[in-house]
């Protein structure tokens, strides 16, 4: 068997080819299911938990595949073809049918966004596969001749039953020569080098088909190895079913106690209802106390703010009282100075009056002297 690597690690998935050809181009995580091959209705989970589901691209063959691994086991290996359709069956679940694998795959995603993204990529790579197929058909129409097409059919015929999971491109030469007959130049008209290139192309196709054969052989061996495990699981399920059947029988035997259980259940429901009402009252009381606490906190904050403002006012009042006392002292000093000034002025006026009186007497005496002379 070839080696398989985890798609999420960025490494390639290779079966027998030593060269690295396939690269993961988109990865997501989902629960993987397959349709029940017996009923064709029920879904059978193929993974116990969400696993990585990746789109791979083979640049050598222009092939897109959906691959998912659960440990070292490939639970999805589906080649995308132009006639495939991805259907969303719910907000988080989608499915597509793979006729070559003769099954229907289902994916359960964790969200609608992941499902939509996966569906967009499916449509994108489906269109790319269609364009690659058309391009391959055109290339074959330009390079093939009737004799070479016959030779190509001889090369493919031994491997056709084993290339069930191949690509549409691998079957293109046969479809082209059957559906679109046309006049082609004879093989003798082609240069020897061109014929050699065609031979190498068919050798490469043959090697690719052999690689697919090896992959299918490995998958068949792995499926055969899992048959025993499935049988063991089936036996375990049967034992579990018998145990559950016995349990049901026991429950039916004690069904006579159903009335007492029902009465007890009613009492418990009534008690639960009363407790719920009490709890509701307590919750309302708690809400009321919370509101009161919030109001008390607001009042406390207001009180603290007013206390701080009062302290600031008291400090300012003390400053104003100091300024007022200083002004009173200055006013008293000014009044004392004014009183002293008035007293000095009064004394000065008295002296001035005396001087004026003396001058008047002197004038009168002078006048008399003048009259006498």
Tab-separated table of C-alpha atoms in Angstrom, residues 55-354:
chain	number	residue	atom	x	y	z
A	55	UNK	CA	-9.741	19.141	-1.960
A	56	UNK	CA	-6.616	17.866	-3.750
A	57	UNK	CA	-5.386	18.853	-7.198
A	58	UNK	CA	-3.222	16.625	-9.424
A	59	UNK	CA	-1.433	19.050	-11.744
A	60	UNK	CA	-0.113	16.212	-13.915
A	61	UNK	CA	-3.543	14.898	-14.867
A	62	UNK	CA	-5.682	18.002	-14.134
A	63	UNK	CA	-7.733	15.989	-11.639
A	64	UNK	CA	-9.573	17.281	-8.540
A	65	UNK	CA	-10.334	14.884	-5.697
A	66	UNK	CA	-12.003	15.022	-2.284
A	67	UNK	CA	-9.961	13.086	0.272
A	68	UNK	CA	-10.506	12.536	3.994
A	69	UNK	CA	-8.464	10.398	6.366
A	70	UNK	CA	-9.462	8.987	9.735
A	71	UNK	CA	-6.055	8.141	11.134
A	72	UNK	CA	-4.401	6.164	8.323
A	73	UNK	CA	-7.710	5.055	6.769
A	74	UNK	CA	-9.101	6.844	3.716
A	75	UNK	CA	-12.823	7.298	4.376
A	76	UNK	CA	-13.354	9.571	1.349
A	77	UNK	CA	-11.535	9.219	-1.985
A	78	UNK	CA	-13.843	10.799	-4.557
A	79	UNK	CA	-12.784	12.174	-7.944
A	80	UNK	CA	-14.789	15.248	-8.968
A	81	UNK	CA	-16.447	14.890	-12.388
A	82	UNK	CA	-18.520	17.417	-14.362
A	83	UNK	CA	-21.746	15.462	-13.819
A	84	UNK	CA	-21.507	15.485	-10.010
A	85	UNK	CA	-23.790	17.701	-7.920
A	86	UNK	CA	-23.339	18.795	-4.307
A	87	UNK	CA	-26.737	19.207	-2.589
A	88	UNK	CA	-27.426	21.086	0.647
A	89	UNK	CA	-30.078	19.083	2.522
A	90	UNK	CA	-30.083	21.282	5.648
A	91	UNK	CA	-28.305	24.297	7.105
A	92	UNK	CA	-25.283	22.216	8.167
A	93	UNK	CA	-25.451	19.066	6.021
A	94	UNK	CA	-24.637	18.403	2.376
A	95	UNK	CA	-24.194	15.335	0.155
A	96	UNK	CA	-23.029	14.196	-3.277
A	97	UNK	CA	-23.224	10.915	-5.191
A	98	UNK	CA	-20.110	9.168	-6.539
A	99	UNK	CA	-21.207	6.669	-9.197
A	100	UNK	CA	-17.712	5.239	-9.529
A	101	UNK	CA	-17.512	4.413	-5.832
A	102	UNK	CA	-21.189	3.362	-5.966
A	103	UNK	CA	-22.037	5.350	-2.837
A	104	UNK	CA	-23.334	8.681	-1.573
A	105	UNK	CA	-21.152	10.751	0.748
A	106	UNK	CA	-22.582	13.090	3.411
A	107	UNK	CA	-20.820	15.809	5.417
A	108	UNK	CA	-22.061	17.413	8.635
A	109	UNK	CA	-20.488	20.817	9.335
A	110	UNK	CA	-20.314	22.878	12.494
A	111	UNK	CA	-21.883	25.936	10.856
A	112	UNK	CA	-23.763	27.031	7.758
A	113	UNK	CA	-20.781	29.179	6.728
A	114	UNK	CA	-18.482	26.131	6.466
A	115	UNK	CA	-21.118	24.261	4.436
A	116	UNK	CA	-21.553	27.182	2.007
A	117	UNK	CA	-17.784	27.528	1.591
A	118	UNK	CA	-17.390	23.806	0.844
A	119	UNK	CA	-20.283	23.952	-1.678
A	120	UNK	CA	-18.696	26.954	-3.432
A	121	UNK	CA	-15.389	25.123	-3.735
A	122	UNK	CA	-17.185	22.004	-5.037
A	123	UNK	CA	-18.873	24.038	-7.780
A	124	UNK	CA	-15.608	25.815	-8.604
A	125	UNK	CA	-13.567	22.600	-8.930
A	126	UNK	CA	-16.405	20.867	-10.797
A	127	UNK	CA	-16.279	23.656	-13.397
A	128	UNK	CA	-12.486	23.359	-13.502
A	129	UNK	CA	-12.811	19.594	-14.073
A	130	UNK	CA	-15.240	20.257	-16.938
A	131	UNK	CA	-12.854	22.734	-18.569
A	132	UNK	CA	-9.949	20.296	-18.107
A	133	UNK	CA	-11.982	17.540	-19.745
A	134	UNK	CA	-12.870	19.735	-22.712
A	135	UNK	CA	-9.261	20.828	-23.071
A	136	UNK	CA	-8.078	17.211	-22.938
A	137	UNK	CA	-10.615	16.216	-25.607
A	138	UNK	CA	-9.455	19.053	-27.868
A	139	UNK	CA	-5.841	18.020	-27.359
A	140	UNK	CA	-6.652	14.416	-28.244
A	141	UNK	CA	-8.531	15.533	-31.363
A	142	UNK	CA	-5.466	17.486	-32.524
A	143	UNK	CA	-2.818	14.834	-31.772
A	144	UNK	CA	-4.541	11.453	-32.259
A	145	UNK	CA	-4.905	9.431	-35.494
A	146	UNK	CA	-7.242	6.493	-36.157
A	147	UNK	CA	-4.381	4.010	-35.920
A	148	UNK	CA	-3.079	5.576	-32.727
A	149	UNK	CA	-6.560	5.614	-31.212
A	150	UNK	CA	-6.750	1.861	-31.893
A	151	UNK	CA	-3.398	1.409	-30.233
A	152	UNK	CA	-4.583	3.519	-27.281
A	153	UNK	CA	-7.624	1.299	-26.918
A	154	UNK	CA	-5.363	-1.749	-26.811
A	155	UNK	CA	-3.373	-0.135	-24.027
A	156	UNK	CA	-6.423	0.736	-21.939
A	157	UNK	CA	-8.471	-2.390	-22.431
A	158	UNK	CA	-6.602	-4.612	-19.956
A	159	UNK	CA	-6.970	-1.937	-17.191
A	160	UNK	CA	-10.488	-0.680	-17.833
A	161	UNK	CA	-12.177	-2.814	-15.131
A	162	UNK	CA	-9.576	-1.717	-12.580
A	163	UNK	CA	-9.687	2.027	-13.275
A	164	UNK	CA	-13.136	2.537	-11.788
A	165	UNK	CA	-12.025	5.455	-9.596
A	166	UNK	CA	-9.964	7.152	-12.276
A	167	UNK	CA	-10.806	10.417	-13.950
A	168	UNK	CA	-12.876	11.305	-16.963
A	169	UNK	CA	-9.691	12.418	-18.683
A	170	UNK	CA	-8.386	8.843	-18.571
A	171	UNK	CA	-11.334	7.630	-20.644
A	172	UNK	CA	-11.336	10.510	-23.108
A	173	UNK	CA	-9.568	8.789	-26.051
A	174	UNK	CA	-12.171	5.994	-26.349
A	175	UNK	CA	-15.104	8.398	-26.075
A	176	UNK	CA	-13.583	10.691	-28.680
A	177	UNK	CA	-13.057	8.036	-31.311
A	178	UNK	CA	-16.558	6.614	-30.858
A	179	UNK	CA	-18.583	9.817	-30.680
A	180	UNK	CA	-16.705	12.096	-33.069
A	181	UNK	CA	-15.361	10.168	-36.114
A	182	UNK	CA	-13.411	12.327	-38.487
A	183	UNK	CA	-10.863	12.102	-41.280
A	184	UNK	CA	-7.350	12.167	-39.958
A	185	UNK	CA	-4.002	12.013	-41.740
A	186	UNK	CA	-2.440	8.562	-41.851
A	187	UNK	CA	0.253	7.516	-39.472
A	188	UNK	CA	2.817	7.545	-42.270
A	189	UNK	CA	2.273	11.298	-42.673
A	190	UNK	CA	3.398	12.050	-39.091
A	191	UNK	CA	7.029	12.688	-38.265
A	192	UNK	CA	8.797	9.994	-36.276
A	193	UNK	CA	9.483	12.408	-33.388
A	194	UNK	CA	5.777	13.249	-33.074
A	195	UNK	CA	4.920	9.536	-32.993
A	196	UNK	CA	7.523	9.029	-30.273
A	197	UNK	CA	5.950	11.825	-28.215
A	198	UNK	CA	2.523	10.199	-28.552
A	199	UNK	CA	3.992	6.881	-27.414
A	200	UNK	CA	5.513	8.531	-24.346
A	201	UNK	CA	2.158	10.168	-23.608
A	202	UNK	CA	0.394	6.804	-23.688
A	203	UNK	CA	3.166	5.250	-21.565
A	204	UNK	CA	2.578	7.975	-18.983
A	205	UNK	CA	-1.179	7.294	-19.113
A	206	UNK	CA	-0.497	3.579	-18.673
A	207	UNK	CA	1.707	4.296	-15.635
A	208	UNK	CA	-1.057	6.479	-14.197
A	209	UNK	CA	-3.626	3.737	-14.682
A	210	UNK	CA	-1.302	1.244	-13.030
A	211	UNK	CA	-0.989	3.624	-10.094
A	212	UNK	CA	-4.798	3.836	-9.819
A	213	UNK	CA	-4.908	0.030	-10.002
A	214	UNK	CA	-2.478	-0.186	-7.094
A	215	UNK	CA	-4.608	2.304	-5.101
A	216	UNK	CA	-7.780	0.311	-5.706
A	217	UNK	CA	-6.022	-2.935	-4.808
A	218	UNK	CA	-4.821	-1.391	-1.537
A	219	UNK	CA	-8.316	-0.072	-0.784
A	220	UNK	CA	-9.779	-3.529	-1.495
A	221	UNK	CA	-7.297	-5.165	0.884
A	222	UNK	CA	-8.075	-2.591	3.539
A	223	UNK	CA	-11.831	-3.137	3.120
A	224	UNK	CA	-11.332	-6.912	3.397
A	225	UNK	CA	-9.371	-6.411	6.598
A	226	UNK	CA	-12.191	-4.278	8.019
A	227	UNK	CA	-14.896	-6.902	7.339
A	228	UNK	CA	-13.922	-8.871	10.442
A	229	UNK	CA	-14.034	-5.737	12.548
A	230	UNK	CA	-17.486	-4.895	11.171
A	231	UNK	CA	-18.706	-8.406	12.033
A	232	UNK	CA	-17.418	-7.991	15.583
A	233	UNK	CA	-19.200	-4.644	15.850
A	234	UNK	CA	-22.395	-6.236	14.524
A	235	UNK	CA	-22.185	-8.975	17.158
A	236	UNK	CA	-21.662	-6.324	19.844
A	237	UNK	CA	-24.700	-4.411	18.560
A	238	UNK	CA	-26.789	-7.588	18.685
A	239	UNK	CA	-25.737	-8.220	22.288
A	240	UNK	CA	-26.620	-4.630	23.155
A	241	UNK	CA	-30.026	-5.063	21.482
A	242	UNK	CA	-30.699	-8.214	23.556
A	243	UNK	CA	-29.688	-6.410	26.720
A	244	UNK	CA	-32.009	-3.515	25.913
A	245	UNK	CA	-34.831	-5.976	25.171
A	246	UNK	CA	-34.370	-7.541	28.614
A	247	UNK	CA	-34.357	-4.092	30.164
A	248	UNK	CA	-37.640	-3.250	28.439
A	249	UNK	CA	-39.144	-6.470	29.792
A	250	UNK	CA	-38.070	-5.558	33.314
A	251	UNK	CA	-39.581	-2.110	32.961
A	252	UNK	CA	-42.856	-3.642	31.793
A	253	UNK	CA	-42.881	-5.839	34.925
A	254	UNK	CA	-42.714	-2.847	37.217
A	255	UNK	CA	-45.352	-0.875	35.315
A	256	UNK	CA	-47.818	-1.580	38.150
A	257	UNK	CA	-45.999	1.054	40.170
A	258	UNK	CA	-46.689	3.670	37.541
A	259	UNK	CA	-49.629	5.226	39.456
A	260	UNK	CA	-47.576	5.715	42.607
A	261	UNK	CA	-44.735	7.130	40.570
A	262	UNK	CA	-47.165	9.450	38.795
A	263	UNK	CA	-48.573	10.672	42.132
A	264	UNK	CA	-45.100	11.193	43.498
A	265	UNK	CA	-44.167	13.009	40.331
A	266	UNK	CA	-47.196	15.302	40.692
A	267	UNK	CA	-46.226	16.094	44.286
A	268	UNK	CA	-42.674	16.772	43.203
A	269	UNK	CA	-43.904	19.016	40.400
A	270	UNK	CA	-46.087	20.946	42.856
A	271	UNK	CA	-43.176	21.267	45.283
A	272	UNK	CA	-40.942	22.402	42.449
A	273	UNK	CA	-43.550	24.971	41.403
A	274	UNK	CA	-43.781	26.299	44.968
A	275	UNK	CA	-40.011	26.455	45.211
A	276	UNK	CA	-39.878	28.270	41.890
A	277	UNK	CA	-42.407	30.828	43.135
A	278	UNK	CA	-40.436	31.259	46.358
A	279	UNK	CA	-37.254	31.587	44.327
A	280	UNK	CA	-38.924	34.190	42.145
A	281	UNK	CA	-39.960	36.189	45.249
A	282	UNK	CA	-36.428	35.904	46.625
A	283	UNK	CA	-34.989	37.045	43.311
A	284	UNK	CA	-37.298	40.073	43.322
A	285	UNK	CA	-36.229	40.817	46.902
A	286	UNK	CA	-32.589	40.489	45.877
A	287	UNK	CA	-33.192	42.869	42.968
A	288	UNK	CA	-34.867	45.370	45.325
A	289	UNK	CA	-31.963	45.124	47.779
A	290	UNK	CA	-29.522	45.595	44.918
A	291	UNK	CA	-31.353	48.760	43.880
A	292	UNK	CA	-31.324	50.017	47.486
A	293	UNK	CA	-27.609	49.253	47.737
A	294	UNK	CA	-27.039	51.156	44.509
A	295	UNK	CA	-29.062	54.096	45.860
A	296	UNK	CA	-27.127	53.971	49.152
A	297	UNK	CA	-23.877	53.990	47.212
A	298	UNK	CA	-25.033	57.005	45.227
A	299	UNK	CA	-26.062	58.800	48.457
A	300	UNK	CA	-22.716	57.916	50.023
A	301	UNK	CA	-20.925	59.321	47.003
A	302	UNK	CA	-23.031	62.496	47.194
A	303	UNK	CA	-22.337	62.797	50.944
A	304	UNK	CA	-18.622	62.378	50.373
A	305	UNK	CA	-18.757	64.977	47.625
A	306	UNK	CA	-20.683	67.440	49.829
A	307	UNK	CA	-18.296	66.798	52.731
A	308	UNK	CA	-15.342	67.585	50.522
A	309	UNK	CA	-17.034	70.747	49.251
A	310	UNK	CA	-17.880	71.777	52.858
A	311	UNK	CA	-14.252	71.321	53.857
A	312	UNK	CA	-13.190	73.451	50.925
A	313	UNK	CA	-15.754	76.134	51.925
A	314	UNK	CA	-14.525	76.088	55.551
A	315	UNK	CA	-10.941	76.524	54.399
A	316	UNK	CA	-11.992	79.399	52.156
A	317	UNK	CA	-14.043	80.900	55.012
A	318	UNK	CA	-10.992	80.832	57.256
A	319	UNK	CA	-9.011	82.573	54.563
A	320	UNK	CA	-11.736	85.221	54.219
A	321	UNK	CA	-11.895	85.690	58.011
A	322	UNK	CA	-8.140	86.273	58.050
A	323	UNK	CA	-8.467	88.755	55.208
A	324	UNK	CA	-11.398	90.499	57.030
A	325	UNK	CA	-9.404	90.776	60.273
A	326	UNK	CA	-6.525	92.263	58.351
A	327	UNK	CA	-8.851	94.746	56.651
A	328	UNK	CA	-10.385	95.719	60.014
A	329	UNK	CA	-6.938	96.408	61.445
A	330	UNK	CA	-6.032	98.428	58.399
A	331	UNK	CA	-9.348	100.322	58.637
A	332	UNK	CA	-8.814	101.092	62.308
A	333	UNK	CA	-5.317	102.304	61.573
A	334	UNK	CA	-6.655	104.433	58.750
A	335	UNK	CA	-9.330	105.907	60.997
A	336	UNK	CA	-6.719	106.730	63.660
A	337	UNK	CA	-4.573	108.405	61.045
A	338	UNK	CA	-7.586	110.383	59.770
A	339	UNK	CA	-8.435	111.476	63.345
A	340	UNK	CA	-4.865	112.616	63.921
A	341	UNK	CA	-4.974	114.425	60.565
A	342	UNK	CA	-8.212	116.177	61.581
A	343	UNK	CA	-6.688	117.228	64.904
A	344	UNK	CA	-3.594	118.578	63.179
A	345	UNK	CA	-5.771	120.336	60.606
A	346	UNK	CA	-7.916	121.846	63.385
A	347	UNK	CA	-4.819	123.082	65.185
A	348	UNK	CA	-3.497	124.517	61.956
A	349	UNK	CA	-6.818	126.315	61.316
A	350	UNK	CA	-6.747	127.823	64.792
A	351	UNK	CA	-3.227	129.069	64.233
A	352	UNK	CA	-4.286	130.384	60.820
A	353	UNK	CA	-7.260	132.193	62.380
A	354	UNK	CA	-4.947	133.811	64.936
